[in-house]
Tab-separated table of C-alpha atoms in Angstrom:
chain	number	residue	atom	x	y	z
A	1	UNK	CA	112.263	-0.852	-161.514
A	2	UNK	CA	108.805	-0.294	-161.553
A	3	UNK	CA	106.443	0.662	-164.564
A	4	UNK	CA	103.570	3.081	-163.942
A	5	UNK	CA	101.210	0.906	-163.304
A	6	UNK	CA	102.716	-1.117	-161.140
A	7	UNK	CA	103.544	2.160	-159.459
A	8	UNK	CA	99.963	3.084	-159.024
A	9	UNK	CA	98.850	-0.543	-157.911
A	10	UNK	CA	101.773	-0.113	-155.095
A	11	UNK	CA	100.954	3.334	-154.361
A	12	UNK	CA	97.063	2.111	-153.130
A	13	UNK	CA	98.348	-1.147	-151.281
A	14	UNK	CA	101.213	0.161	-149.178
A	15	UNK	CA	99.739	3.424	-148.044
A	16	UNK	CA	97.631	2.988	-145.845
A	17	UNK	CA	94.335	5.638	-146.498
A	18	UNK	CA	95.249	5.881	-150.079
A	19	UNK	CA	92.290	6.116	-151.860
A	20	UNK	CA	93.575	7.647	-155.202
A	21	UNK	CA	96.892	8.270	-156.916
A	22	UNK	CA	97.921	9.753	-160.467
A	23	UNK	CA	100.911	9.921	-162.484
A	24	UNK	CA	101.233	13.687	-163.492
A	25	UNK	CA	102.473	15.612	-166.246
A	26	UNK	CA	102.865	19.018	-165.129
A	27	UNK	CA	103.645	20.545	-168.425
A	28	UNK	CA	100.488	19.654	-170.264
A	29	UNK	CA	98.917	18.758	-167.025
A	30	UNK	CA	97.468	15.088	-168.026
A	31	UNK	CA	97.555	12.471	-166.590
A	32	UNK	CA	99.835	9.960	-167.485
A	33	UNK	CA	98.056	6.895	-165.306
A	34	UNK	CA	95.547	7.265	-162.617
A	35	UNK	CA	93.977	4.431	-160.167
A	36	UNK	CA	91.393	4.824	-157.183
A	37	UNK	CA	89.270	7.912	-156.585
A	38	UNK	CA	85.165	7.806	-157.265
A	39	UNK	CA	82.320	8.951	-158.995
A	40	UNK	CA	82.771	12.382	-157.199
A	41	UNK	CA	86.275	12.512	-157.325
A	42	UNK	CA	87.866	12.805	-160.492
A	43	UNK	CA	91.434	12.282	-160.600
A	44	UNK	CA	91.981	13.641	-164.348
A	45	UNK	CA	90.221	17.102	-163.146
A	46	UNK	CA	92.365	17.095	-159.878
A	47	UNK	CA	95.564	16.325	-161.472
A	48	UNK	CA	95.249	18.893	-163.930
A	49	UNK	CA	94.014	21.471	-161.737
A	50	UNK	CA	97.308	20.058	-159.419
A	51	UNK	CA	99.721	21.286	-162.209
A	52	UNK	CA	98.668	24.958	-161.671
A	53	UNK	CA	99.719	24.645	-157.731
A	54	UNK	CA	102.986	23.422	-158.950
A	55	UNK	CA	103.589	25.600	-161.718
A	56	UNK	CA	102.289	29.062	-158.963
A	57	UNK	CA	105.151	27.252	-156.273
A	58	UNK	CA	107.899	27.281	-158.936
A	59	UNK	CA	106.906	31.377	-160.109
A	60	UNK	CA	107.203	32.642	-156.874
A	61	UNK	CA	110.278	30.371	-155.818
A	62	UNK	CA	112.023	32.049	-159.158
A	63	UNK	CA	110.726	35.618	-158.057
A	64	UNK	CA	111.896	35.094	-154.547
A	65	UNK	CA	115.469	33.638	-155.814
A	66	UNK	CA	115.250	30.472	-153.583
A	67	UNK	CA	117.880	27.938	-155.040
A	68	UNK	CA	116.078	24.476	-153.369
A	69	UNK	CA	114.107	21.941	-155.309
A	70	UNK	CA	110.536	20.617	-154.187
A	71	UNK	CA	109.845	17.491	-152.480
A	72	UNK	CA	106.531	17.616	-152.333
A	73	UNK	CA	103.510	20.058	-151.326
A	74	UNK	CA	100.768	18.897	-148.881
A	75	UNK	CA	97.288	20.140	-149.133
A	76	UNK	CA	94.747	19.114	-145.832
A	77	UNK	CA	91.328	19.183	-145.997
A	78	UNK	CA	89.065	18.394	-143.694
A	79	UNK	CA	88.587	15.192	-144.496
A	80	UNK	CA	91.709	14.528	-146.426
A	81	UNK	CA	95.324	15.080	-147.907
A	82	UNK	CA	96.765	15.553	-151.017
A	83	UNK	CA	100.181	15.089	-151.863
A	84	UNK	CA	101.933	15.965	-154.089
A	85	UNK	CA	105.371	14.957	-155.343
A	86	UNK	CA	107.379	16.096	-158.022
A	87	UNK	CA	109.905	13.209	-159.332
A	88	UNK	CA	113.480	13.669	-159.502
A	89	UNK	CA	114.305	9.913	-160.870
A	90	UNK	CA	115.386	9.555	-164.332
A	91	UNK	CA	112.806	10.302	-166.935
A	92	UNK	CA	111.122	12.046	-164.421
A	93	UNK	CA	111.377	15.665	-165.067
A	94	UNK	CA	108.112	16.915	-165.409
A	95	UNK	CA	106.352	14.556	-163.962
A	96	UNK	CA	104.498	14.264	-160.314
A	97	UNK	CA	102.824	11.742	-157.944
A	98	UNK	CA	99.191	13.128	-156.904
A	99	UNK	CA	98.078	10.957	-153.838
A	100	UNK	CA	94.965	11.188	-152.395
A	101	UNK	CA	94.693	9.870	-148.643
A	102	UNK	CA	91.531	9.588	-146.239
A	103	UNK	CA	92.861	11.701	-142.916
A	104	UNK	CA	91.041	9.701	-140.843
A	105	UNK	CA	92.804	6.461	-141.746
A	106	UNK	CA	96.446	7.812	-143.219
A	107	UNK	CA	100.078	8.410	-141.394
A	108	UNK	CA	101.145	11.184	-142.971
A	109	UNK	CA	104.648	10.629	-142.146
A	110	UNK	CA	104.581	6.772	-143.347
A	111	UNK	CA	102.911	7.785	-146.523
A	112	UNK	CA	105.495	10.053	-146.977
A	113	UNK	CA	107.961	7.820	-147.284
A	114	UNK	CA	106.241	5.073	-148.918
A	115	UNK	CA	105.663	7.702	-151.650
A	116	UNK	CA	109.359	8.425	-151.548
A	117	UNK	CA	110.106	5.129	-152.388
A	118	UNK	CA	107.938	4.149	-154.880
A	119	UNK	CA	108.998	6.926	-156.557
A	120	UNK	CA	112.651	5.800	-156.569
A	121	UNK	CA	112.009	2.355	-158.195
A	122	UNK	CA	109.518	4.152	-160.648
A	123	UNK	CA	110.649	4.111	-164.311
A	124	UNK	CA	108.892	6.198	-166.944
């Protein structure tokens, strides 16, 4: 099992274009643990600005009556994705991955399922 920072390390040296990654708290929208991103990037701003995606996704899956859980919700830019997974694990209710990866460089598919995993030996 991994703690969250070892999650986060893991997160920006297996997936390949990673180039930030938080820890998420969707409730109160903080951030529990971030790593990468930049002067003009803020991961703390995106992350909590990421809970209101989430929390607009669940609403209208409630109002339409749809039954299935999300995996995760992709956002593409131009120049980049951002992905977002909610955790399932235990002690994860709550709680999502934010990852932040350069299009130009990333395998959507492959980070994917990196993110799948670490997310599976991630203990909070």
């Amino acid at each position: 099992m991994a703690n969250t920072e070892t999650a986060l390390k893991e997160c920006l040296a297996s997936i390949e274009g990673a180039t930030g990654v938080a820890l998420v708290d969707y409730t109160s929208g903080m951030a529990l643990g971030t790593l990468g991103g930049s002067k003009s990037f803020d991961l703390n701003v995106a992350a909590a600005g990421n809970t209101d995606v989430i929390r607009a996704k669940m609403r209208t899956m409630e109002h339409l009556g749809l039954k299935g859980e999300i995996e995760d919700i992709l956002i593409t830019l131009s120049n980049a994705y951002h992905l977002i997974r909610l955790l399932k694990g235990r002690g994860g209710n709550g709680l999502f991955l934010y990852l932040v990866l350069d299009a130009n460089r990333a395998n959507l598919a492959m980070a994917r399922h990196q993110l799948k995993k670490i997310e599976e030996e991630l203990e909070v």
